Amino acid sequence: MLKKITFFFSHSKQVFPFISTHSYTRQLTSSSYPPNPPSLNTLISSGNLNYALLEMALQGCEMGFRDYDTILNECVSKRAFREGQRVHAHMIKTNYQSPVYLRTRLIVFYTKCERLEDARRVLDEMPERNVVSWTAMISGYSKRGYDSQALNLFVQMLRSGTAPNTFTFATVLTSCTGAFGFDHGSQIHSLIVKCLFESHIYVGSSLLDMYAKAGKIHESRGVFEGLPERDVVSCTAIISGYAQLGLDEEALGLFRRLQREGMTYNYVTYASILTALSGLAAFEHGRQVHNYVLRYEVPSYVVLQNSLIDMYSKCGNLTYSRRIFDTMSERTVISWNAMLVGYSKHGKGRKVFELFELMKEENKVRPDSITLLAVLSGCSHGGLENRGLEIFDEMMGRIDGVEPTIEHYGCIVDLLGRAGQVEKALEFIKQMPFEPTVAIWGSLLGACRVHLNVDIGEFVGTQLLEIEPENAGNYVILSNLYAAAGKWEDVQRIREMMKEKAVIKEPGRSWTELDQTLHTFYASDRTHPRNEEVFGKVRDLSARFKEAGYVPDLSCVLYDLDEEQKERILLGHSEKLALAFGLINTPEGKPIRVMKNLRICIDCHNFAKFVSMVYEREVSLRDKSRFHHIIRGVCSCGDYW
């Protein structure tokens, strides 16, 4: 019997050279095989795949469709690559004329085992193919990121005369990414409409996801609203689309609407809405979602826990973030990075360093590029210049196995600038192996503004205006530098340049959350329903703070006006309006949380410090750059941002 088996497999190698005879026949001696062998189904159900393969060899040409189907399905479910190869070899050796179904199962088997070349060879050698065969191969390419191959195969399928079904469309749309893929996706959409599949739930979900990932959120929403029925996949896809594009309020509005309509969600949906709530820094909303997750026992997958860490961190509550982090049974590098970035953005440099040391001690997850970026940024924000430089030197020596990128070099520029070493930072930029980016020049320009280094600031500002002439922020920082130095002619020159180039500064916008409602204020805006009350409160606060030592920083006004006019403009800044609204509507002693879309100006920062000091309130203010935790008039940023 052993000779018969060895003869079969040695001859099979002529057709499939990857079959290994020695290791297999060594296991299948006659002494190890039962005298009265059970059926293939019994062997498979009892987990004896090797015995099933031996029985297959013994049956030889007597193997039929059901036998092959049974053993091949077991190989698929277990991703048993070598065993599945032997089944395929047996079909070839016995000249078994496999029907389309079994050949398709072979394609599925090889794609499951990530052997796409073998799967494609099976497809190409099929004398007859059906839509399932084509779709199986397209799916194999799509799931592993081979988008162009998936799209090319789809075109080949159309040319063969095979009509796609709903699963084909749903699958190939996942490969329509990037500008090239989106063009294909638009054409496929036309074909879907022609085939009357647009309202199918699977196809519709893939369509709206494709549009959302391409940034075409209006088209995505149109597909979503046109679906006759919606499931958790389609709802998650559209909410995620809004959140990934930064359209956080739209994502939250849709989430709440679908909740009222009775839609149920899964952990991916909650992770997506938490992303939107992170962008809004909507702490009460985020806590409500967290409570819902706990109440309904939504499985706490790592991706959901990571989203919760990020949400609480961006809402200014690092205590909750760390509590979730510490209770995680499994942490990925994303978990560590979320916590490290949270500490870094809050200026907790020592916490960043301590957590990084813990990560290295545990030695379960290797740091990646983002990890070290967070650590360097934390050292910069936390005043740990020497430690940051040491870590960068270790990176240069490849101690952590991470090669420094332009972003890591940018952290060192920021670190040196914060330490007041503006000249050294400029020399560092000149010696970098990369061309400096806008972010790097902008970081140095900010350092020049803080340390009033007008000469280097002018040079850096000129570089920025040449690289990015349409960015209003560069003009504003340079204007601030000139204004702080009293160079009003230069301030006017910068403003004239902005007019010539039609550069429009994004309006300042601040918002705060009250009873799960976001209240938004714009600079000198009178549209809020309670604007008179809010403006009156700002004026009262200014008068009271002046008695406590507050002096308005008029350099924040980039117009050559008299002091009274400048002070009036400062009182209308959106941060002050949001702070005043928070004081009016929250109980004594409760923290005030304010978010802003731009960097907070120096005067509003000082104003917030007096709110904290005079009213004994903790103020948490998040701008586009970082967090400002102000307690008893002292800010976590050290008055540098």
Tab-separated table of C-alpha atoms in Angstrom, residues 6-218:
chain	number	residue	atom	x	y	z
A	6	THR	CA	4.497	6.874	-2.971
A	7	PHE	CA	4.155	6.094	-6.695
A	8	PHE	CA	1.099	8.354	-6.957
A	9	PHE	CA	2.681	11.368	-5.272
A	10	SER	CA	6.038	11.043	-7.021
A	11	HIS	CA	4.294	11.077	-10.397
A	12	SER	CA	2.128	14.011	-9.319
A	13	LYS	CA	5.292	16.090	-8.980
A	14	GLN	CA	5.666	16.020	-12.742
A	15	VAL	CA	2.506	18.102	-12.958
A	16	PHE	CA	2.764	20.044	-9.675
A	17	PRO	CA	6.466	20.291	-8.709
A	18	PHE	CA	5.606	21.880	-5.345
A	19	ILE	CA	4.307	18.519	-3.992
A	20	SER	CA	6.677	17.102	-1.366
A	21	THR	CA	6.601	13.274	-1.211
A	22	HIS	CA	9.061	12.374	1.507
A	23	SER	CA	7.580	14.173	4.503
A	24	TYR	CA	4.085	12.979	3.684
A	25	THR	CA	4.670	9.302	2.961
A	26	ARG	CA	6.805	9.027	6.076
A	27	GLN	CA	3.685	9.753	8.168
A	28	LEU	CA	1.321	7.426	6.328
A	29	THR	CA	2.679	3.979	7.086
A	30	SER	CA	0.321	1.033	7.024
A	31	SER	CA	0.786	0.513	10.761
A	32	SER	CA	-0.601	3.997	11.506
A	33	TYR	CA	-3.721	3.630	9.378
A	34	PRO	CA	-6.851	1.945	10.794
A	35	PRO	CA	-7.672	-1.525	9.346
A	36	ASN	CA	-11.300	-0.602	8.574
A	37	PRO	CA	-11.085	2.991	7.350
A	38	PRO	CA	-14.160	5.179	7.951
A	39	SER	CA	-15.662	7.387	5.257
A	40	LEU	CA	-14.155	10.695	4.189
A	41	ASN	CA	-16.981	12.595	5.892
A	42	THR	CA	-16.310	10.800	9.186
A	43	LEU	CA	-12.579	11.431	8.946
A	44	ILE	CA	-13.111	15.097	8.165
A	45	SER	CA	-15.691	15.613	10.923
A	46	SER	CA	-13.313	14.051	13.456
A	47	GLY	CA	-10.484	16.344	12.361
A	48	ASN	CA	-8.358	13.633	10.732
A	49	LEU	CA	-7.389	15.513	7.584
A	50	ASN	CA	-4.229	13.474	7.007
A	51	TYR	CA	-6.172	10.210	7.177
A	52	ALA	CA	-8.700	11.717	4.774
A	53	LEU	CA	-5.873	12.473	2.340
A	54	LEU	CA	-4.668	8.877	2.637
A	55	GLU	CA	-8.183	7.608	1.953
A	56	MET	CA	-8.301	9.897	-1.097
A	57	ALA	CA	-5.066	8.348	-2.376
A	58	LEU	CA	-6.439	4.837	-1.827
A	59	GLN	CA	-9.673	5.590	-3.656
A	60	GLY	CA	-7.758	6.921	-6.661
A	61	CYS	CA	-10.068	7.343	-9.649
A	62	GLU	CA	-13.090	6.389	-7.538
A	63	MET	CA	-13.102	9.826	-5.914
A	64	GLY	CA	-16.226	11.756	-6.898
A	65	PHE	CA	-17.625	15.256	-6.657
A	66	ARG	CA	-18.899	14.969	-3.084
A	67	ASP	CA	-15.631	13.478	-1.837
A	68	TYR	CA	-13.529	16.212	-3.411
A	69	ASP	CA	-15.950	18.889	-2.239
A	70	THR	CA	-15.844	17.596	1.357
A	71	ILE	CA	-12.074	17.407	1.648
A	72	LEU	CA	-11.455	20.648	-0.280
A	73	ASN	CA	-13.872	22.581	1.945
A	74	GLU	CA	-11.962	21.349	4.985
A	75	CYS	CA	-8.718	22.590	3.442
A	76	VAL	CA	-10.348	25.978	2.784
A	77	SER	CA	-11.692	26.327	6.339
A	78	LYS	CA	-8.317	25.396	7.875
A	79	ARG	CA	-6.244	27.217	5.241
A	80	ALA	CA	-4.326	23.941	4.954
A	81	PHE	CA	-2.123	24.876	2.010
A	82	ARG	CA	-0.019	21.724	1.548
A	83	GLU	CA	-3.027	19.460	2.013
A	84	GLY	CA	-5.103	21.446	-0.491
A	85	GLN	CA	-2.276	21.216	-3.011
A	86	ARG	CA	-2.401	17.430	-2.712
A	87	VAL	CA	-6.133	17.435	-3.403
A	88	HIS	CA	-5.519	19.554	-6.506
A	89	ALA	CA	-2.686	17.231	-7.596
A	90	HIS	CA	-4.930	14.204	-7.144
A	91	MET	CA	-7.526	15.744	-9.470
A	92	ILE	CA	-4.860	16.308	-12.113
A	93	LYS	CA	-3.272	12.848	-11.767
A	94	THR	CA	-6.566	10.987	-11.987
A	95	ASN	CA	-7.713	13.124	-14.937
A	96	TYR	CA	-10.786	14.089	-12.980
A	97	GLN	CA	-12.894	16.467	-15.056
A	98	SER	CA	-13.625	18.990	-12.322
A	99	PRO	CA	-16.877	20.890	-12.733
A	100	VAL	CA	-16.855	24.688	-12.584
A	101	TYR	CA	-17.902	24.594	-8.943
A	102	LEU	CA	-14.866	22.608	-7.764
A	103	ARG	CA	-12.434	24.668	-9.822
A	104	THR	CA	-13.955	27.768	-8.248
A	105	ARG	CA	-13.447	26.221	-4.810
A	106	LEU	CA	-9.780	25.788	-5.741
A	107	ILE	CA	-9.595	29.515	-6.550
A	108	VAL	CA	-11.156	30.295	-3.183
A	109	PHE	CA	-8.728	27.910	-1.473
A	110	TYR	CA	-5.626	29.478	-3.034
A	111	THR	CA	-6.812	33.034	-2.345
A	112	LYS	CA	-7.530	32.119	1.291
A	113	CYS	CA	-3.976	30.817	1.534
A	114	GLU	CA	-2.727	34.045	-0.115
A	115	ARG	CA	-1.378	32.199	-3.164
A	116	LEU	CA	-2.847	34.497	-5.789
A	117	GLU	CA	-0.606	33.265	-8.608
A	118	ASP	CA	-1.831	29.693	-8.110
A	119	ALA	CA	-5.444	30.906	-7.946
A	120	ARG	CA	-5.017	32.871	-11.172
A	121	ARG	CA	-3.456	29.852	-12.859
A	122	VAL	CA	-6.556	27.804	-11.976
A	123	LEU	CA	-8.825	30.517	-13.404
A	124	ASP	CA	-6.808	30.879	-16.607
A	125	GLU	CA	-6.845	27.100	-17.190
A	126	MET	CA	-10.602	26.737	-16.682
A	127	PRO	CA	-12.287	25.640	-19.924
A	128	GLU	CA	-15.508	27.198	-18.653
A	129	ARG	CA	-15.993	30.012	-16.133
A	130	ASN	CA	-19.059	31.459	-14.476
A	131	VAL	CA	-19.673	34.706	-12.606
A	132	VAL	CA	-18.746	33.068	-9.276
A	133	SER	CA	-15.331	32.022	-10.633
A	134	TRP	CA	-14.529	35.538	-11.853
A	135	THR	CA	-15.818	37.120	-8.649
A	136	ALA	CA	-13.766	34.780	-6.449
A	137	MET	CA	-10.560	35.843	-8.194
A	138	ILE	CA	-11.506	39.547	-8.218
A	139	SER	CA	-12.233	39.278	-4.483
A	140	GLY	CA	-8.830	37.677	-3.901
A	141	TYR	CA	-7.087	40.614	-5.571
A	142	SER	CA	-9.255	43.250	-3.847
A	143	LYS	CA	-8.812	41.920	-0.320
A	144	ARG	CA	-5.034	41.993	-0.654
A	145	GLY	CA	-4.810	45.456	-2.154
A	146	TYR	CA	-4.083	44.471	-5.763
A	147	ASP	CA	-6.525	47.048	-7.078
A	148	SER	CA	-5.280	47.336	-10.653
A	149	GLN	CA	-5.311	43.543	-11.095
A	150	ALA	CA	-8.865	43.376	-9.744
A	151	LEU	CA	-10.060	46.114	-12.098
A	152	ASN	CA	-8.269	44.599	-15.109
A	153	LEU	CA	-9.801	41.205	-14.375
A	154	PHE	CA	-13.238	42.791	-14.093
A	155	VAL	CA	-12.803	44.333	-17.540
A	156	GLN	CA	-11.643	40.953	-18.880
A	157	MET	CA	-14.749	39.355	-17.392
A	158	LEU	CA	-17.014	41.863	-19.151
A	159	ARG	CA	-15.257	41.229	-22.449
A	160	SER	CA	-15.810	37.493	-22.006
A	161	GLY	CA	-19.543	38.117	-22.007
A	162	THR	CA	-20.105	37.126	-18.371
A	163	ALA	CA	-22.612	39.411	-16.652
A	164	PRO	CA	-21.586	40.626	-13.172
A	165	ASN	CA	-23.868	39.976	-10.236
A	166	THR	CA	-24.366	42.020	-7.071
A	167	PHE	CA	-21.416	40.383	-5.315
A	168	THR	CA	-19.129	41.147	-8.255
A	169	PHE	CA	-20.050	44.827	-8.181
A	170	ALA	CA	-19.791	45.050	-4.388
A	171	THR	CA	-16.343	43.440	-4.538
A	172	VAL	CA	-14.777	45.349	-7.427
A	173	LEU	CA	-15.900	48.722	-6.030
A	174	THR	CA	-13.574	48.215	-3.056
A	175	SER	CA	-10.668	48.431	-5.524
A	176	CYS	CA	-11.798	51.780	-6.933
A	177	THR	CA	-9.430	53.890	-4.846
A	178	GLY	CA	-7.325	56.903	-5.791
A	179	ALA	CA	-7.865	59.155	-8.803
A	180	PHE	CA	-7.367	56.308	-11.297
A	181	GLY	CA	-9.666	53.956	-9.419
A	182	PHE	CA	-12.338	56.600	-8.925
A	183	ASP	CA	-12.661	57.057	-12.702
A	184	HIS	CA	-13.280	53.334	-12.978
A	185	GLY	CA	-15.722	53.525	-10.078
A	186	SER	CA	-17.799	56.184	-11.828
A	187	GLN	CA	-18.010	54.012	-14.948
A	188	ILE	CA	-18.905	50.963	-12.870
A	189	HIS	CA	-21.642	53.017	-11.203
A	190	SER	CA	-23.138	53.676	-14.644
A	191	LEU	CA	-23.080	49.950	-15.363
A	192	ILE	CA	-24.719	49.252	-11.979
A	193	VAL	CA	-27.551	51.650	-12.833
A	194	LYS	CA	-27.943	49.979	-16.210
A	195	CYS	CA	-28.162	46.563	-14.513
A	196	LEU	CA	-30.715	47.913	-11.974
A	197	PHE	CA	-28.515	46.986	-9.006
A	198	GLU	CA	-28.087	50.464	-7.489
A	199	SER	CA	-30.682	49.887	-4.786
A	200	HIS	CA	-29.198	46.555	-3.701
A	201	ILE	CA	-27.936	46.838	-0.114
A	202	TYR	CA	-24.468	45.317	-0.742
A	203	VAL	CA	-23.857	47.231	-3.948
A	204	GLY	CA	-25.199	50.471	-2.466
A	205	SER	CA	-22.980	50.146	0.610
A	206	SER	CA	-19.892	49.625	-1.558
A	207	LEU	CA	-20.870	52.529	-3.807
A	208	LEU	CA	-21.329	55.032	-1.013
A	209	ASP	CA	-18.098	53.829	0.632
A	210	MET	CA	-16.235	54.307	-2.663
A	211	TYR	CA	-17.538	57.865	-3.058
A	212	ALA	CA	-16.817	58.733	0.578
A	213	LYS	CA	-13.209	57.524	0.345
A	214	ALA	CA	-12.790	59.625	-2.787
A	215	GLY	CA	-13.984	62.696	-0.864
A	216	LYS	CA	-17.271	62.842	-2.821
A	217	ILE	CA	-19.445	62.881	0.268
A	218	HIS	CA	-22.474	64.478	-1.441
